[in-house]
mmCIF file of N, CA, C and O in Angstrom:
data_model
loop_
_atom_site.group_PDB
_atom_site.id
_atom_site.type_symbol
_atom_site.label_atom_id
_atom_site.label_comp_id
_atom_site.label_asym_id
_atom_site.label_seq_id
_atom_site.Cartn_x
_atom_site.Cartn_y
_atom_site.Cartn_z
ATOM 1 N N MET I 1 79.116 90.850 96.606
ATOM 2 C CA MET I 1 79.449 91.742 97.691
ATOM 3 C C MET I 1 78.659 93.035 97.475
ATOM 4 O O MET I 1 78.663 93.598 96.390
ATOM 5 N N ARG I 2 78.001 93.469 98.549
ATOM 6 C CA ARG I 2 77.162 94.663 98.455
ATOM 7 C C ARG I 2 77.630 95.692 99.482
ATOM 8 O O ARG I 2 77.714 95.401 100.673
ATOM 9 N N PHE I 3 77.957 96.885 99.003
ATOM 10 C CA PHE I 3 78.357 98.006 99.838
ATOM 11 C C PHE I 3 77.128 98.885 100.030
ATOM 12 O O PHE I 3 76.473 99.233 99.049
ATOM 13 N N PHE I 4 76.822 99.269 101.269
ATOM 14 C CA PHE I 4 75.607 100.033 101.525
ATOM 15 C C PHE I 4 75.716 100.797 102.841
ATOM 16 O O PHE I 4 76.621 100.553 103.646
ATOM 17 N N ILE I 5 74.778 101.700 103.054
ATOM 18 C CA ILE I 5 74.662 102.412 104.322
ATOM 19 C C ILE I 5 73.603 101.689 105.143
ATOM 20 O O ILE I 5 72.476 101.499 104.692
ATOM 21 N N GLY I 6 73.976 101.278 106.349
ATOM 22 C CA GLY I 6 73.071 100.537 107.215
ATOM 23 C C GLY I 6 72.015 101.434 107.837
ATOM 24 O O GLY I 6 72.080 102.667 107.744
ATOM 25 N N ASP I 7 71.063 100.815 108.482
ATOM 26 C CA ASP I 7 69.995 101.544 109.162
ATOM 27 C C ASP I 7 70.539 102.486 110.225
ATOM 28 O O ASP I 7 69.909 103.490 110.564
ATOM 29 N N ASP I 8 71.719 102.175 110.749
ATOM 30 C CA ASP I 8 72.341 103.022 111.768
ATOM 31 C C ASP I 8 73.089 104.212 111.169
ATOM 32 O O ASP I 8 73.649 105.039 111.887
ATOM 33 N N GLY I 9 73.111 104.299 109.824
ATOM 34 C CA GLY I 9 73.768 105.405 109.149
ATOM 35 C C GLY I 9 75.240 105.191 108.859
ATOM 36 O O GLY I 9 75.911 106.062 108.327
ATOM 37 N N TYR I 10 75.768 104.020 109.205
ATOM 38 C CA TYR I 10 77.186 103.740 108.989
ATOM 39 C C TYR I 10 77.395 102.878 107.752
ATOM 40 O O TYR I 10 76.562 102.034 107.424
ATOM 41 N N PRO I 11 78.533 103.057 107.082
ATOM 42 C CA PRO I 11 78.832 102.236 105.911
ATOM 43 C C PRO I 11 79.000 100.768 106.313
ATOM 44 O O PRO I 11 79.511 100.472 107.390
ATOM 45 N N SER I 12 78.554 99.886 105.434
ATOM 46 C CA SER I 12 78.619 98.461 105.731
ATOM 47 C C SER I 12 78.785 97.664 104.438
ATOM 48 O O SER I 12 78.697 98.212 103.340
ATOM 49 N N ILE I 13 79.035 96.381 104.625
ATOM 50 C CA ILE I 13 79.193 95.466 103.491
ATOM 51 C C ILE I 13 78.455 94.178 103.815
ATOM 52 O O ILE I 13 78.502 93.698 104.946
ATOM 53 N N GLU I 14 77.848 93.630 102.803
ATOM 54 C CA GLU I 14 77.214 92.323 102.908
ATOM 55 C C GLU I 14 77.952 91.387 101.958
ATOM 56 O O GLU I 14 78.086 91.691 100.772
ATOM 57 N N ALA I 15 78.478 90.291 102.500
ATOM 58 C CA ALA I 15 79.228 89.330 101.679
ATOM 59 C C ALA I 15 79.251 87.997 102.402
ATOM 60 O O ALA I 15 78.912 87.921 103.590
ATOM 61 N N ASN I 16 79.712 86.959 101.705
ATOM 62 C CA ASN I 16 79.785 85.662 102.365
ATOM 63 C C ASN I 16 80.928 85.661 103.382
ATOM 64 O O ASN I 16 81.763 86.560 103.412
ATOM 65 N N ASP I 17 80.956 84.658 104.218
ATOM 66 C CA ASP I 17 81.883 84.594 105.344
ATOM 67 C C ASP I 17 83.354 84.585 104.929
ATOM 68 O O ASP I 17 84.216 84.933 105.730
ATOM 69 N N ASP I 18 83.645 84.227 103.673
ATOM 70 C CA ASP I 18 85.033 84.236 103.207
ATOM 71 C C ASP I 18 85.648 85.636 103.269
ATOM 72 O O ASP I 18 86.865 85.779 103.299
ATOM 73 N N PHE I 19 84.812 86.663 103.269
ATOM 74 C CA PHE I 19 85.279 88.043 103.250
ATOM 75 C C PHE I 19 85.168 88.732 104.608
ATOM 76 O O PHE I 19 85.321 89.947 104.709
ATOM 77 N N ARG I 20 84.921 87.970 105.666
ATOM 78 C CA ARG I 20 84.727 88.526 107.010
ATOM 79 C C ARG I 20 85.879 89.427 107.431
ATOM 80 O O ARG I 20 85.685 90.511 107.963
ATOM 81 N N MET I 21 87.121 89.009 107.176
ATOM 82 C CA MET I 21 88.288 89.802 107.585
ATOM 83 C C MET I 21 88.364 91.111 106.813
ATOM 84 O O MET I 21 88.686 92.150 107.386
ATOM 85 N N LEU I 22 88.079 91.066 105.534
ATOM 86 C CA LEU I 22 88.077 92.280 104.721
ATOM 87 C C LEU I 22 87.006 93.243 105.229
ATOM 88 O O LEU I 22 87.262 94.443 105.382
ATOM 89 N N ILE I 23 85.827 92.720 105.493
ATOM 90 C CA ILE I 23 84.729 93.540 106.005
ATOM 91 C C ILE I 23 85.117 94.179 107.326
ATOM 92 O O ILE I 23 84.939 95.385 107.530
ATOM 93 N N ASP I 24 85.672 93.389 108.232
ATOM 94 C CA ASP I 24 86.093 93.922 109.533
ATOM 95 C C ASP I 24 87.151 95.001 109.371
ATOM 96 O O ASP I 24 87.122 96.029 110.050
ATOM 97 N N PHE I 25 88.109 94.784 108.477
ATOM 98 C CA PHE I 25 89.154 95.771 108.224
ATOM 99 C C PHE I 25 88.547 97.092 107.740
ATOM 100 O O PHE I 25 88.861 98.166 108.262
ATOM 101 N N LEU I 26 87.682 97.021 106.741
ATOM 102 C CA LEU I 26 87.095 98.241 106.194
ATOM 103 C C LEU I 26 86.236 98.964 107.232
ATOM 104 O O LEU I 26 86.352 100.184 107.404
ATOM 105 N N LYS I 27 85.402 98.223 107.954
ATOM 106 C CA LYS I 27 84.502 98.840 108.926
ATOM 107 C C LYS I 27 85.217 99.312 110.191
ATOM 108 O O LYS I 27 84.880 100.356 110.740
ATOM 109 N N ASP I 28 86.196 98.555 110.667
ATOM 110 C CA ASP I 28 86.834 98.850 111.955
ATOM 111 C C ASP I 28 88.100 99.686 111.846
ATOM 112 O O ASP I 28 88.414 100.465 112.735
ATOM 113 N N ASP I 29 88.871 99.508 110.778
ATOM 114 C CA ASP I 29 90.136 100.222 110.652
ATOM 115 C C ASP I 29 90.003 101.489 109.804
ATOM 116 O O ASP I 29 90.472 102.545 110.211
ATOM 117 N N ILE I 30 89.384 101.382 108.650
ATOM 118 C CA ILE I 30 89.240 102.562 107.805
ATOM 119 C C ILE I 30 88.044 103.406 108.230
ATOM 120 O O ILE I 30 88.111 104.624 108.243
ATOM 121 N N GLN I 31 86.961 102.748 108.572
ATOM 122 C CA GLN I 31 85.737 103.425 108.986
ATOM 123 C C GLN I 31 85.307 104.432 107.924
ATOM 124 O O GLN I 31 85.156 104.072 106.776
ATOM 125 N N ARG I 32 85.135 105.694 108.299
ATOM 126 C CA ARG I 32 84.714 106.743 107.355
ATOM 127 C C ARG I 32 85.876 107.640 106.944
ATOM 128 O O ARG I 32 85.670 108.757 106.485
ATOM 129 N N SER I 33 87.092 107.174 107.100
ATOM 130 C CA SER I 33 88.265 108.007 106.856
ATOM 131 C C SER I 33 88.681 108.005 105.383
ATOM 132 O O SER I 33 89.240 107.021 104.884
ATOM 133 N N ILE I 34 88.430 109.103 104.706
ATOM 134 C CA ILE I 34 88.890 109.258 103.328
ATOM 135 C C ILE I 34 90.414 109.240 103.305
ATOM 136 O O ILE I 34 91.031 108.614 102.438
ATOM 137 N N TYR I 35 91.032 109.917 104.264
ATOM 138 C CA TYR I 35 92.494 109.913 104.360
ATOM 139 C C TYR I 35 93.019 108.485 104.481
ATOM 140 O O TYR I 35 93.965 108.093 103.799
ATOM 141 N N GLY I 36 92.392 107.690 105.353
ATOM 142 C CA GLY I 36 92.836 106.312 105.564
ATOM 143 C C GLY I 36 92.717 105.452 104.322
ATOM 144 O O GLY I 36 93.650 104.743 103.956
ATOM 145 N N VAL I 37 91.581 105.521 103.660
ATOM 146 C CA VAL I 37 91.395 104.699 102.461
ATOM 147 C C VAL I 37 92.358 105.144 101.369
ATOM 148 O O VAL I 37 92.921 104.314 100.650
ATOM 149 N N ASN I 38 92.588 106.454 101.260
ATOM 150 C CA ASN I 38 93.538 106.944 100.255
ATOM 151 C C ASN I 38 94.955 106.466 100.542
ATOM 152 O O ASN I 38 95.716 106.192 99.606
ATOM 153 N N GLU I 39 95.322 106.366 101.810
ATOM 154 C CA GLU I 39 96.654 105.875 102.172
ATOM 155 C C GLU I 39 96.859 104.442 101.673
ATOM 156 O O GLU I 39 97.904 104.114 101.108
ATOM 157 N N PHE I 40 95.864 103.604 101.841
ATOM 158 C CA PHE I 40 95.968 102.216 101.378
ATOM 159 C C PHE I 40 95.950 102.129 99.851
ATOM 160 O O PHE I 40 96.670 101.315 99.270
ATOM 161 N N ILE I 41 95.141 102.951 99.207
ATOM 162 C CA ILE I 41 95.114 102.970 97.736
ATOM 163 C C ILE I 41 96.477 103.389 97.200
ATOM 164 O O ILE I 41 97.001 102.776 96.260
ATOM 165 N N GLU I 42 97.070 104.403 97.792
ATOM 166 C CA GLU I 42 98.392 104.867 97.363
ATOM 167 C C GLU I 42 99.443 103.775 97.583
ATOM 168 O O GLU I 42 100.317 103.570 96.735
ATOM 169 N N ALA I 43 99.357 103.062 98.700
ATOM 170 C CA ALA I 43 100.298 101.967 98.962
ATOM 171 C C ALA I 43 100.175 100.884 97.891
ATOM 172 O O ALA I 43 101.191 100.340 97.434
ATOM 173 N N CYS I 44 98.959 100.582 97.465
ATOM 174 C CA CYS I 44 98.757 99.606 96.387
ATOM 175 C C CYS I 44 99.472 100.057 95.126
ATOM 176 O O CYS I 44 100.164 99.261 94.465
ATOM 177 N N LYS I 45 99.329 101.315 94.794
ATOM 178 C CA LYS I 45 99.946 101.847 93.571
ATOM 179 C C LYS I 45 101.472 101.799 93.656
ATOM 180 O O LYS I 45 102.141 101.475 92.675
ATOM 181 N N LEU I 46 102.021 102.130 94.830
ATOM 182 C CA LEU I 46 103.478 102.125 94.996
ATOM 183 C C LEU I 46 104.067 100.719 94.862
ATOM 184 O O LEU I 46 105.115 100.536 94.244
ATOM 185 N N VAL I 47 103.384 99.734 95.411
ATOM 186 C CA VAL I 47 103.883 98.355 95.306
ATOM 187 C C VAL I 47 103.677 97.837 93.886
ATOM 188 O O VAL I 47 104.570 97.206 93.310
ATOM 189 N N ARG I 48 102.520 98.088 93.299
ATOM 190 C CA ARG I 48 102.251 97.619 91.938
ATOM 191 C C ARG I 48 103.270 98.183 90.944
ATOM 192 O O ARG I 48 103.735 97.481 90.049
ATOM 193 N N SER I 49 103.650 99.456 91.117
ATOM 194 C CA SER I 49 104.591 100.098 90.190
ATOM 195 C C SER I 49 106.033 99.671 90.428
ATOM 196 O O SER I 49 106.901 99.956 89.600
ATOM 197 N N GLY I 50 106.298 99.025 91.552
ATOM 198 C CA GLY I 50 107.662 98.630 91.872
ATOM 199 C C GLY I 50 108.430 99.688 92.654
ATOM 200 O O GLY I 50 109.595 99.494 92.992
ATOM 201 N N SER I 51 107.783 100.808 92.968
ATOM 202 C CA SER I 51 108.435 101.851 93.760
ATOM 203 C C SER I 51 108.769 101.358 95.162
ATOM 204 O O SER I 51 109.735 101.815 95.766
ATOM 205 N N LEU I 52 107.946 100.457 95.678
ATOM 206 C CA LEU I 52 108.205 99.789 96.961
ATOM 207 C C LEU I 52 108.143 98.283 96.740
ATOM 208 O O LEU I 52 107.260 97.806 96.018
ATOM 209 N N PRO I 53 109.034 97.500 97.380
ATOM 210 C CA PRO I 53 108.961 96.045 97.230
ATOM 211 C C PRO I 53 107.743 95.461 97.948
ATOM 212 O O PRO I 53 107.188 94.446 97.534
ATOM 213 N N PHE I 54 107.317 96.111 99.050
ATOM 214 C CA PHE I 54 106.107 95.742 99.776
ATOM 215 C C PHE I 54 105.747 96.914 100.669
ATOM 216 O O PHE I 54 106.540 97.832 100.859
ATOM 217 N N TRP I 55 104.545 96.877 101.220
ATOM 218 C CA TRP I 55 104.099 97.913 102.149
ATOM 219 C C TRP I 55 103.355 97.227 103.272
ATOM 220 O O TRP I 55 102.592 96.288 103.038
ATOM 221 N N GLU I 56 103.549 97.698 104.505
ATOM 222 C CA GLU I 56 102.852 97.115 105.650
ATOM 223 C C GLU I 56 102.418 98.219 106.588
ATOM 224 O O GLU I 56 103.176 99.172 106.836
ATOM 225 N N GLY I 57 101.209 98.106 107.094
ATOM 226 C CA GLY I 57 100.701 99.084 108.037
ATOM 227 C C GLY I 57 99.663 98.444 108.938
ATOM 228 O O GLY I 57 98.963 97.521 108.538
ATOM 229 N N THR I 58 99.592 98.927 110.185
ATOM 230 C CA THR I 58 98.648 98.400 111.165
ATOM 231 C C THR I 58 97.665 99.487 111.551
ATOM 232 O O THR I 58 98.063 100.607 111.881
ATOM 233 N N GLY I 59 96.389 99.132 111.516
ATOM 234 C CA GLY I 59 95.327 100.053 111.915
ATOM 235 C C GLY I 59 94.836 99.723 113.312
ATOM 236 O O GLY I 59 95.619 99.328 114.178
ATOM 237 N N ASN I 60 93.549 99.861 113.521
ATOM 238 C CA ASN I 60 92.959 99.596 114.837
ATOM 239 C C ASN I 60 93.089 98.140 115.260
ATOM 240 O O ASN I 60 93.328 97.857 116.427
ATOM 241 N N SER I 61 92.918 97.232 114.325
ATOM 242 C CA SER I 61 92.977 95.817 114.687
ATOM 243 C C SER I 61 93.566 94.911 113.612
ATOM 244 O O SER I 61 93.722 93.727 113.844
ATOM 245 N N HIS I 62 93.899 95.458 112.464
ATOM 246 C CA HIS I 62 94.422 94.638 111.377
ATOM 247 C C HIS I 62 95.742 95.186 110.853
ATOM 248 O O HIS I 62 95.928 96.404 110.789
ATOM 249 N N THR I 63 96.625 94.265 110.475
ATOM 250 C CA THR I 63 97.837 94.631 109.764
ATOM 251 C C THR I 63 97.657 94.216 108.315
ATOM 252 O O THR I 63 97.269 93.083 108.034
ATOM 253 N N ILE I 64 97.937 95.151 107.422
ATOM 254 C CA ILE I 64 97.816 94.910 105.991
ATOM 255 C C ILE I 64 99.220 94.837 105.414
ATOM 256 O O ILE I 64 100.034 95.734 105.646
ATOM 257 N N THR I 65 99.502 93.768 104.676
ATOM 258 C CA THR I 65 100.774 93.629 103.988
ATOM 259 C C THR I 65 100.484 93.507 102.503
ATOM 260 O O THR I 65 99.828 92.555 102.074
ATOM 261 N N ILE I 66 100.961 94.490 101.755
ATOM 262 C CA ILE I 66 100.743 94.522 100.310
ATOM 263 C C ILE I 66 102.047 94.105 99.645
ATOM 264 O O ILE I 66 103.086 94.730 99.854
ATOM 265 N N LYS I 67 101.978 93.025 98.867
ATOM 266 C CA LYS I 67 103.126 92.511 98.117
ATOM 267 C C LYS I 67 102.716 92.404 96.652
ATOM 268 O O LYS I 67 101.520 92.362 96.352
ATOM 269 N N PRO I 68 103.676 92.311 95.762
ATOM 270 C CA PRO I 68 103.322 92.208 94.341
ATOM 271 C C PRO I 68 102.385 91.043 94.019
ATOM 272 O O PRO I 68 101.574 91.137 93.095
ATOM 273 N N ASN I 69 102.449 89.978 94.793
ATOM 274 C CA ASN I 69 101.634 88.795 94.487
ATOM 275 C C ASN I 69 100.352 88.695 95.317
ATOM 276 O O ASN I 69 99.687 87.668 95.305
ATOM 277 N N GLY I 70 99.985 89.733 96.058
ATOM 278 C CA GLY I 70 98.748 89.705 96.809
ATOM 279 C C GLY I 70 98.819 90.521 98.089
ATOM 280 O O GLY I 70 99.834 91.146 98.382
ATOM 281 N N VAL I 71 97.723 90.491 98.827
ATOM 282 C CA VAL I 71 97.584 91.300 100.031
ATOM 283 C C VAL I 71 97.131 90.403 101.178
ATOM 284 O O VAL I 71 96.181 89.630 101.031
ATOM 285 N N GLU I 72 97.823 90.514 102.314
ATOM 286 C CA GLU I 72 97.412 89.780 103.511
ATOM 287 C C GLU I 72 96.738 90.734 104.475
ATOM 288 O O GLU I 72 97.229 91.833 104.734
ATOM 289 N N ILE I 73 95.595 90.299 104.999
ATOM 290 C CA ILE I 73 94.894 91.018 106.060
ATOM 291 C C ILE I 73 95.024 90.143 107.302
ATOM 292 O O ILE I 73 94.544 89.008 107.319
ATOM 293 N N PHE I 74 95.702 90.652 108.327
ATOM 294 C CA PHE I 74 95.978 89.897 109.547
ATOM 295 C C PHE I 74 95.302 90.591 110.724
ATOM 296 O O PHE I 74 95.543 91.770 110.975
ATOM 297 N N ASN I 75 94.444 89.851 111.430
ATOM 298 C CA ASN I 75 93.777 90.384 112.613
ATOM 299 C C ASN I 75 94.716 90.245 113.804
ATOM 300 O O ASN I 75 95.081 89.125 114.184
ATOM 301 N N GLU I 76 95.099 91.352 114.401
ATOM 302 C CA GLU I 76 96.061 91.359 115.505
ATOM 303 C C GLU I 76 95.496 90.730 116.777
ATOM 304 O O GLU I 76 96.259 90.290 117.638
ATOM 305 N N TYR I 77 94.184 90.659 116.919
ATOM 306 C CA TYR I 77 93.566 90.107 118.127
ATOM 307 C C TYR I 77 93.320 88.609 118.021
ATOM 308 O O TYR I 77 93.637 87.863 118.931
ATOM 309 N N THR I 78 92.753 88.188 116.892
ATOM 310 C CA THR I 78 92.429 86.764 116.736
ATOM 311 C C THR I 78 93.567 85.991 116.090
ATOM 312 O O THR I 78 93.546 84.769 116.088
ATOM 313 N N GLU I 79 94.523 86.723 115.503
ATOM 314 C CA GLU I 79 95.650 86.138 114.770
ATOM 315 C C GLU I 79 95.208 85.313 113.564
ATOM 316 O O GLU I 79 95.913 84.446 113.093
ATOM 317 N N GLU I 80 94.037 85.624 113.046
ATOM 318 C CA GLU I 80 93.559 85.025 111.803
ATOM 319 C C GLU I 80 94.003 85.914 110.654
ATOM 320 O O GLU I 80 94.237 87.109 110.838
ATOM 321 N N SER I 81 94.094 85.330 109.479
ATOM 322 C CA SER I 81 94.443 86.131 108.320
ATOM 323 C C SER I 81 93.704 85.636 107.088
ATOM 324 O O SER I 81 93.194 84.518 107.062
ATOM 325 N N MET I 82 93.662 86.497 106.107
ATOM 326 C CA MET I 82 93.125 86.118 104.799
ATOM 327 C C MET I 82 94.029 86.739 103.747
ATOM 328 O O MET I 82 94.707 87.737 103.997
ATOM 329 N N ILE I 83 94.050 86.124 102.602
ATOM 330 C CA ILE I 83 94.836 86.605 101.479
ATOM 331 C C ILE I 83 93.890 87.056 100.378
ATOM 332 O O ILE I 83 92.980 86.320 99.989
ATOM 333 N N VAL I 84 94.104 88.270 99.896
ATOM 334 C CA VAL I 84 93.425 88.754 98.700
ATOM 335 C C VAL I 84 94.417 88.498 97.571
ATOM 336 O O VAL I 84 95.571 88.905 97.645
ATOM 337 N N SER I 85 93.987 87.797 96.547
ATOM 338 C CA SER I 85 94.915 87.231 95.566
ATOM 339 C C SER I 85 95.674 88.237 94.704
ATOM 340 O O SER I 85 96.688 87.890 94.117
ATOM 341 N N SER I 86 95.197 89.484 94.632
ATOM 342 C CA SER I 86 95.937 90.466 93.830
ATOM 343 C C SER I 86 95.768 91.861 94.416
ATOM 344 O O SER I 86 94.776 92.158 95.092
ATOM 345 N N ILE I 87 96.736 92.703 94.113
ATOM 346 C CA ILE I 87 96.651 94.102 94.522
ATOM 347 C C ILE I 87 95.440 94.751 93.864
ATOM 348 O O ILE I 87 94.713 95.520 94.499
ATOM 349 N N ASP I 88 95.202 94.445 92.600
ATOM 350 C CA ASP I 88 94.074 95.034 91.880
ATOM 351 C C ASP I 88 92.745 94.705 92.553
ATOM 352 O O ASP I 88 91.875 95.576 92.668
ATOM 353 N N GLU I 89 92.579 93.471 92.978
ATOM 354 C CA GLU I 89 91.340 93.069 93.649
ATOM 355 C C GLU I 89 91.173 93.851 94.946
ATOM 356 O O GLU I 89 90.099 94.395 95.231
ATOM 357 N N PHE I 90 92.238 93.913 95.764
ATOM 358 C CA PHE I 90 92.189 94.634 97.032
ATOM 359 C C PHE I 90 91.897 96.114 96.791
ATOM 360 O O PHE I 90 91.042 96.708 97.457
ATOM 361 N N GLU I 91 92.576 96.705 95.821
ATOM 362 C CA GLU I 91 92.357 98.112 95.518
ATOM 363 C C GLU I 91 90.923 98.356 95.044
ATOM 364 O O GLU I 91 90.316 99.389 95.343
ATOM 365 N N GLY I 92 90.353 97.399 94.335
ATOM 366 C CA GLY I 92 88.960 97.515 93.909
ATOM 367 C C GLY I 92 88.007 97.609 95.090
ATOM 368 O O GLY I 92 87.071 98.424 95.078
ATOM 369 N N TYR I 93 88.242 96.803 96.127
ATOM 370 C CA TYR I 93 87.419 96.879 97.337
ATOM 371 C C TYR I 93 87.597 98.240 98.017
ATOM 372 O O TYR I 93 86.631 98.844 98.487
ATOM 373 N N LEU I 94 88.840 98.709 98.075
ATOM 374 C CA LEU I 94 89.110 100.016 98.675
ATOM 375 C C LEU I 94 88.391 101.129 97.915
ATOM 376 O O LEU I 94 87.815 102.045 98.526
ATOM 377 N N GLU I 95 88.414 101.066 96.589
ATOM 378 C CA GLU I 95 87.750 102.085 95.772
ATOM 379 C C GLU I 95 86.238 102.069 95.998
ATOM 380 O O GLU I 95 85.602 103.132 96.065
ATOM 381 N N LYS I 96 85.647 100.890 96.122
ATOM 382 C CA LYS I 96 84.202 100.803 96.387
ATOM 383 C C LYS I 96 83.884 101.391 97.759
ATOM 384 O O LYS I 96 82.884 102.101 97.933
ATOM 385 N N TRP I 97 84.730 101.093 98.747
ATOM 386 C CA TRP I 97 84.531 101.636 100.089
ATOM 387 C C TRP I 97 84.679 103.163 100.059
ATOM 388 O O TRP I 97 83.880 103.885 100.661
ATOM 389 N N LYS I 98 85.682 103.641 99.342
ATOM 390 C CA LYS I 98 85.907 105.085 99.226
ATOM 391 C C LYS I 98 84.692 105.765 98.609
ATOM 392 O O LYS I 98 84.249 106.828 99.079
ATOM 393 N N HIS I 99 84.166 105.179 97.557
ATOM 394 C CA HIS I 99 82.970 105.745 96.919
ATOM 395 C C HIS I 99 81.820 105.810 97.913
ATOM 396 O O HIS I 99 81.112 106.825 98.000
ATOM 397 N N LEU I 100 81.630 104.744 98.671
ATOM 398 C CA LEU I 100 80.543 104.690 99.649
ATOM 399 C C LEU I 100 80.720 105.765 100.713
ATOM 400 O O LEU I 100 79.785 106.526 100.990
ATOM 401 N N ILE I 101 81.912 105.858 101.304
ATOM 402 C CA ILE I 101 82.084 106.818 102.400
ATOM 403 C C ILE I 101 82.179 108.255 101.881
ATOM 404 O O ILE I 101 81.833 109.189 102.610
ATOM 405 N N SER I 102 82.591 108.432 100.650
ATOM 406 C CA SER I 102 82.634 109.783 100.069
ATOM 407 C C SER I 102 81.227 110.347 99.932
ATOM 408 O O SER I 102 81.001 111.547 100.095
ATOM 409 N N ASN I 103 80.292 109.468 99.634
ATOM 410 C CA ASN I 103 78.903 109.891 99.438
ATOM 411 C C ASN I 103 78.126 110.001 100.738
ATOM 412 O O ASN I 103 76.998 110.440 100.741
ATOM 413 N N THR I 104 78.745 109.576 101.861
ATOM 414 C CA THR I 104 78.046 109.613 103.136
ATOM 415 C C THR I 104 78.781 110.407 104.193
ATOM 416 O O THR I 104 78.324 110.500 105.320
ATOM 417 N N SER I 105 79.910 110.998 103.856
ATOM 418 C CA SER I 105 80.729 111.658 104.872
ATOM 419 C C SER I 105 80.031 112.854 105.507
ATOM 420 O O SER I 105 80.375 113.267 106.593
ATOM 421 N N SER I 106 79.027 113.388 104.851
ATOM 422 C CA SER I 106 78.317 114.535 105.419
ATOM 423 C C SER I 106 77.117 114.129 106.267
ATOM 424 O O SER I 106 76.450 114.971 106.828
ATOM 425 N N LEU I 107 76.846 112.827 106.368
ATOM 426 C CA LEU I 107 75.694 112.368 107.165
ATOM 427 C C LEU I 107 75.955 112.477 108.641
ATOM 428 O O LEU I 107 77.017 112.399 109.118
#
């Protein structure tokens, strides 16, 4: 998986089709929002620590459900979903996206 700034100046990801939903979520729901990515990172920490039994939130087109045993990304339009097998894995993608948009937010 490769995180990069596209020719159009927007953050993007290159990955195999298995990650299409994750890519769409990051590009369409979080976009360049540091606040948004931090909200999801904090939700991961709250569920992982046991402070919350689960967390759910809906963005522009995806609903994210974070549970101790994994994360579901559900597309509200196509009704497709994917499961990220652990909170740590999902949070890792969020951290990479945060790093990318943090370095480009002034563009």
